[in-house]
mmCIF file of C-alpha atoms in Angstrom:
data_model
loop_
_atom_site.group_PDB
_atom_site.id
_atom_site.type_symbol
_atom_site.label_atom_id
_atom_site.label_comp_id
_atom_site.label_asym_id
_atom_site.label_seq_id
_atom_site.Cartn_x
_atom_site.Cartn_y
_atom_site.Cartn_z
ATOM 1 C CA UNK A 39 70.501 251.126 24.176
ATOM 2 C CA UNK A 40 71.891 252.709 20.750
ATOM 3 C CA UNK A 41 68.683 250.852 18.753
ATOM 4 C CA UNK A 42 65.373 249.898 19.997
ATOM 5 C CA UNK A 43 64.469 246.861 21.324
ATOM 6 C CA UNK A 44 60.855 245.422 20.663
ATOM 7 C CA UNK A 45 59.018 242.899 22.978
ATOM 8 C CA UNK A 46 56.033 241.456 21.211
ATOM 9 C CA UNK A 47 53.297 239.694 23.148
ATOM 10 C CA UNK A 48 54.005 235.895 24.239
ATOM 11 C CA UNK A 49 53.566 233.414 21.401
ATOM 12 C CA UNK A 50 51.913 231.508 23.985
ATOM 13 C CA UNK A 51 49.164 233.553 25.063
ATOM 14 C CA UNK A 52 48.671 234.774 21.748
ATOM 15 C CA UNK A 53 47.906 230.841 20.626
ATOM 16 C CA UNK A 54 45.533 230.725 23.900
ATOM 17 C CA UNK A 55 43.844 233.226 22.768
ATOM 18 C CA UNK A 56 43.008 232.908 19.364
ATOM 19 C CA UNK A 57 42.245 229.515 20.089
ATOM 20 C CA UNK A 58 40.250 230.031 22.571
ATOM 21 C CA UNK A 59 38.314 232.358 20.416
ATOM 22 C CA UNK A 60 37.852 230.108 17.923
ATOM 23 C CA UNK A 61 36.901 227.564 20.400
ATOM 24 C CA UNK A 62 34.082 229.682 21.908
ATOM 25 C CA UNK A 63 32.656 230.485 18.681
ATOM 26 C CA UNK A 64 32.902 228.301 15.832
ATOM 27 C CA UNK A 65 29.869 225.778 16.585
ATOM 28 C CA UNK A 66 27.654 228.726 16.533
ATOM 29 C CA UNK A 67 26.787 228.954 12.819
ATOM 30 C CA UNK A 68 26.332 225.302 12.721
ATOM 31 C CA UNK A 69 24.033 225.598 15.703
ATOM 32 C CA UNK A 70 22.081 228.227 14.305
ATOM 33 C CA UNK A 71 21.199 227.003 11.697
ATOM 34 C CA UNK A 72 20.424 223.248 13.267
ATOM 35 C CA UNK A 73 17.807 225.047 15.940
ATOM 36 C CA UNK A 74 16.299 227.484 13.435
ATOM 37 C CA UNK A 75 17.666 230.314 15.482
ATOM 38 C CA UNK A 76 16.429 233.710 14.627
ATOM 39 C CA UNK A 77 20.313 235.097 14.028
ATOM 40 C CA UNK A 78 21.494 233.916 10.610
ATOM 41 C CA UNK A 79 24.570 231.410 10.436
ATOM 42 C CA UNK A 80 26.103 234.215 7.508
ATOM 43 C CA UNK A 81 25.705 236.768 10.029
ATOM 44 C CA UNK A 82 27.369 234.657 12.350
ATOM 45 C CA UNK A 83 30.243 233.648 10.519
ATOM 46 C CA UNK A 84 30.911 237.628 9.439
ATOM 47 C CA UNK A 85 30.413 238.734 13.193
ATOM 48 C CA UNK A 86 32.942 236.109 13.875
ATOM 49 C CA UNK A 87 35.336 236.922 11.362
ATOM 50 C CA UNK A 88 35.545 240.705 12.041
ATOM 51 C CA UNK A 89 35.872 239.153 15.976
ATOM 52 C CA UNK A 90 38.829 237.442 14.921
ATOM 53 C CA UNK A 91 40.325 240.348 12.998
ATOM 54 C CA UNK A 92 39.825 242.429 15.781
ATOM 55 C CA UNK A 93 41.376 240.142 18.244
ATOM 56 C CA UNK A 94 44.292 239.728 15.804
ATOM 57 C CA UNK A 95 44.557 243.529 16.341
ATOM 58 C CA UNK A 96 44.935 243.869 19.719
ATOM 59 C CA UNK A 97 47.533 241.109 19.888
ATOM 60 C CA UNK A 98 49.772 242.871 17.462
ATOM 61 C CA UNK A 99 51.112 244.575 21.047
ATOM 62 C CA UNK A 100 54.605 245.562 21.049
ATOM 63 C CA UNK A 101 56.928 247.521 23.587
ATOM 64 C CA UNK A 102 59.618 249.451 22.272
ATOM 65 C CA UNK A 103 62.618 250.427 24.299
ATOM 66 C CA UNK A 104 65.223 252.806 22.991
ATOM 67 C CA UNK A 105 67.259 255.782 24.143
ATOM 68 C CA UNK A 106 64.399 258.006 24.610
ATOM 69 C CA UNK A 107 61.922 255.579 26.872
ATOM 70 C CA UNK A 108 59.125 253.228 26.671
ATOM 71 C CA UNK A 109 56.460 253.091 23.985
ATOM 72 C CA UNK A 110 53.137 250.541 23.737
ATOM 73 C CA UNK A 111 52.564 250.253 20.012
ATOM 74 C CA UNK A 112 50.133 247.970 18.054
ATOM 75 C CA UNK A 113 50.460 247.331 14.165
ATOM 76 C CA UNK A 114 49.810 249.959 11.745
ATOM 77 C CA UNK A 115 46.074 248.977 10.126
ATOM 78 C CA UNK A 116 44.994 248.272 13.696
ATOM 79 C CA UNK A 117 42.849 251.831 14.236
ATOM 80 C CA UNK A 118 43.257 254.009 17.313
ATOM 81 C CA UNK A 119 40.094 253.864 18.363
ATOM 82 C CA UNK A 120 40.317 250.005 19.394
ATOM 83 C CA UNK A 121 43.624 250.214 20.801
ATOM 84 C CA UNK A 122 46.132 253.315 21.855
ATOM 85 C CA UNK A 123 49.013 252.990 22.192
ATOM 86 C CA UNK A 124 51.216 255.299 24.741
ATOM 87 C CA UNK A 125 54.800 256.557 25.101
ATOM 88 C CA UNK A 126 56.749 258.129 28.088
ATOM 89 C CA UNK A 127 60.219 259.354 28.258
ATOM 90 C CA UNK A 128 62.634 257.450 30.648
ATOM 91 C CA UNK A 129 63.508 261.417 32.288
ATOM 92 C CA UNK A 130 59.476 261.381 33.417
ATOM 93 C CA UNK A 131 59.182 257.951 34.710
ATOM 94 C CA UNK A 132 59.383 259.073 38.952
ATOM 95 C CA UNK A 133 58.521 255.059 40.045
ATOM 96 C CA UNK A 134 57.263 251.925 39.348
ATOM 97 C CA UNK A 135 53.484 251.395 41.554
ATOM 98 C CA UNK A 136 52.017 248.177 42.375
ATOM 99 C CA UNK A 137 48.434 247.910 42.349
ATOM 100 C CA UNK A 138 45.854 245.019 43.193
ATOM 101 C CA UNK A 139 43.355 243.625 40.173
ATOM 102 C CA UNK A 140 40.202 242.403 41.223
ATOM 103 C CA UNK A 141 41.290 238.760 40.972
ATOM 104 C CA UNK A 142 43.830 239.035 43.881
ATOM 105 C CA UNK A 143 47.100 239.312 41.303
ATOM 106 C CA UNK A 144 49.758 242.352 41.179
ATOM 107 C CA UNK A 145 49.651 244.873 38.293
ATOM 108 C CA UNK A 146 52.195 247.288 38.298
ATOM 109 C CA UNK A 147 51.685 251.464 36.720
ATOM 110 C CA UNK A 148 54.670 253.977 35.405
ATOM 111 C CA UNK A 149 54.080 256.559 37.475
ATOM 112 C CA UNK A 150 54.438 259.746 35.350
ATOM 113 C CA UNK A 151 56.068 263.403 36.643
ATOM 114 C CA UNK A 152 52.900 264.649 36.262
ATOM 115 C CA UNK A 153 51.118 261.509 38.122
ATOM 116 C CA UNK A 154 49.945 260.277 35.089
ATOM 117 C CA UNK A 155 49.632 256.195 35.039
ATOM 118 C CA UNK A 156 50.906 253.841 32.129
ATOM 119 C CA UNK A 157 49.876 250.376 32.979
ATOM 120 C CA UNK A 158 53.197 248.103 32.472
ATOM 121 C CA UNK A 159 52.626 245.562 29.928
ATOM 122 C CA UNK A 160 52.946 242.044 31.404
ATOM 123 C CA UNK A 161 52.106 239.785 29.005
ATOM 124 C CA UNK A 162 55.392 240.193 26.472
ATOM 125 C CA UNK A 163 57.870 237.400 25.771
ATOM 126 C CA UNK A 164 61.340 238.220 27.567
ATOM 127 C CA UNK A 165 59.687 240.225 30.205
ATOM 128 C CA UNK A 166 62.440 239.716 32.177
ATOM 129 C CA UNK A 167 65.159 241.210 30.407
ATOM 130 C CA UNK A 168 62.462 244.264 29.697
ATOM 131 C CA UNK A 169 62.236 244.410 33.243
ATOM 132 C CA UNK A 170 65.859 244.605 33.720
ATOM 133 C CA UNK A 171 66.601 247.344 30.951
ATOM 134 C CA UNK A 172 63.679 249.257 32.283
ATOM 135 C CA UNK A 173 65.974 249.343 35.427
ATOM 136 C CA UNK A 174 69.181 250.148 33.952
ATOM 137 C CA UNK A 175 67.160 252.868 32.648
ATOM 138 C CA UNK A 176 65.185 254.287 35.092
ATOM 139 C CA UNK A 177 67.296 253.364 38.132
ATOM 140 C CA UNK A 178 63.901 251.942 39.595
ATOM 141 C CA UNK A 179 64.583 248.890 41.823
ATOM 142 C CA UNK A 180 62.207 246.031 39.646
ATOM 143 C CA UNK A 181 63.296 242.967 41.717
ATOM 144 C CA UNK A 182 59.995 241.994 43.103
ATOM 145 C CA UNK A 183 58.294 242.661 39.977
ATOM 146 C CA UNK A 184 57.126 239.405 38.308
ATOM 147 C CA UNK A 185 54.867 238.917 35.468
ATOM 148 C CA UNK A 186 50.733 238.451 36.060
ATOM 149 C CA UNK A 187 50.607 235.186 34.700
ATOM 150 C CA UNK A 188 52.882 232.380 34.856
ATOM 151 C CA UNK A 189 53.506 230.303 31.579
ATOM 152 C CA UNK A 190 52.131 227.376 33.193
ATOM 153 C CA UNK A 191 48.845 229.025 33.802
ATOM 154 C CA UNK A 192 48.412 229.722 30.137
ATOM 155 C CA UNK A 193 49.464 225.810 28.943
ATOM 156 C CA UNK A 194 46.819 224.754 31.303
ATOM 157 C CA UNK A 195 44.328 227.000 29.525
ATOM 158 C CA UNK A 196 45.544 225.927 26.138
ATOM 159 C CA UNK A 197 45.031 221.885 27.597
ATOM 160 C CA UNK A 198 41.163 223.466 27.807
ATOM 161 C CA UNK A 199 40.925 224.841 24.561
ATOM 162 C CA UNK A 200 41.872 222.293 22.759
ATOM 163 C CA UNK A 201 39.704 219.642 24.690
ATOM 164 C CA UNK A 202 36.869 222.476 23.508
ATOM 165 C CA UNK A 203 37.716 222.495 20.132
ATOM 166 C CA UNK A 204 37.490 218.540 20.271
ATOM 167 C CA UNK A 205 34.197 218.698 21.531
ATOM 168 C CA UNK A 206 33.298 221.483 18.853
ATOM 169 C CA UNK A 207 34.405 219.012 16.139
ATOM 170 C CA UNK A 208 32.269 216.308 17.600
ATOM 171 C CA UNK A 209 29.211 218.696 17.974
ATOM 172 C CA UNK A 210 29.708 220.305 14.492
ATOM 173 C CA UNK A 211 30.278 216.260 13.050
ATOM 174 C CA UNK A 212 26.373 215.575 14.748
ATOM 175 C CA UNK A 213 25.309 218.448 12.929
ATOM 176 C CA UNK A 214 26.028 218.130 9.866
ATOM 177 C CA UNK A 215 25.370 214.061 10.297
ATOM 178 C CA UNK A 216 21.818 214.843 11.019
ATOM 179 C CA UNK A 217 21.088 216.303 7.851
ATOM 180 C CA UNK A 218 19.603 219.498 9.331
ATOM 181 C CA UNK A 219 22.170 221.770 7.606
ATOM 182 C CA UNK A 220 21.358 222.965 4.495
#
C-alpha cells in the first residue's frame, strides 16, 4: 500500500441519518409555537441547527490505511472533544476480538500489544475490501468478519424516515393552516 487509502462512512447511512434527524426534529418549532410551549421556536431552531452541525461532524468519519497502519480520522473543524480519532501501527495490532453489543449483533476490537482496544469501524463504504487489506496487512484471518448492519437494514429505515418527514409536512401544513403561527 505505497499511498493511503481512505474509507469514508456509507453514503447510505449517512442519508439515514441526517434524515432521520431532520425527521425527528423539524415539527418542533412549529409545534412550539402552536401549543404556547414554554421553550421558544428560535431557541428551537438554533438547538437544532447546532444538532445538525454536530451530527454533520461526527459523520465526517474516515479510515485511513497506508504503510504504517490504521487511523480513525474525522474532518478538520470537527473539535476533539466531540469526536477522537485513533491510530495504531499494523506491527502492534496482535488480533482481531469479537465482542457482543447489547442488541445481540457482533462488534469486533484491534487488540493492541499492550491490550489496548480500537473498536473496528463498521459502518464505511467498501468495508470489504478494508477488511481484506487489513488482512494482507496484519496476517489476521478476517473471513467471518461481516459488517453490523446490512444495507438492507438501513433502506428499510430510510422507507421510515421519509414516511416521517411526510407526516411532518402534513403536521407543519395544519399548523401553519390554522393561523396559530405568528
Amino acid at each position: 500500500m505505497e499511498s493511503p487509502v481512505i474509507f469514508r462512512l456509507s453514503p447510505l447511512i449517512r442519508i439515514v441519518l441526517l434524515s432521520l434527524y431532520v425527521a425527528l426534529t423539524l415539527p418542533l418549532p412549529f409545534l412550539a409555537e402552536v401549543t404556547n410551549a414554554p421553550v421558544s421556536p428560535v431557541m428551537l431552531w438554533l438547538g437544532i441547527s447546532v444538532g445538525l452541525i454536530i451530527l454533520y461532524g461526527v459523520l465526517t468519519e474516515r479510515v485511513i490505511l497506508d504503510a504504517q497502519g490504521i487511523k480513525v480520522a474525522y474532518a478538520a473543524w470537527v473539535p476533539r472533544l466531540l469526536r477522537n480519532g485513533w491510530s495504531l501501527p499494523w506491527s502492534q495490532i496482535k488480533q482481531l476480538k469479537p465482542r457482543t453489543t447489547g442488541q445481540g449483533g457482533l462488534v469486533y476490537y484491534f487488540l493492541s500489544k499492550e491490550e489496548k482496544a480500537y473498536l473496528l469501524p463498521m459502518r464505511v463504504a467498501g468495508f470489504a475490501r478494508m477488511v481484506k487489506l487489513v488482512e494482507e496487512k496484519t496476517g489476521i484471518d478476517t473471513t467471518d468478519v461481516y459488517p453490523l448492519a446490512q444495507p438492507w437494514m438501513y433502506f428499510i429505515l430510510l422507507g421510515f424516515t421519509l414516511l416521517l418527514l411526510l407526516v411532518d409536512a402534513w403536521t407543519i401544513m395544519i399548523a401553519i393552516s390554522s393561523g396559530q403561527l405568528a
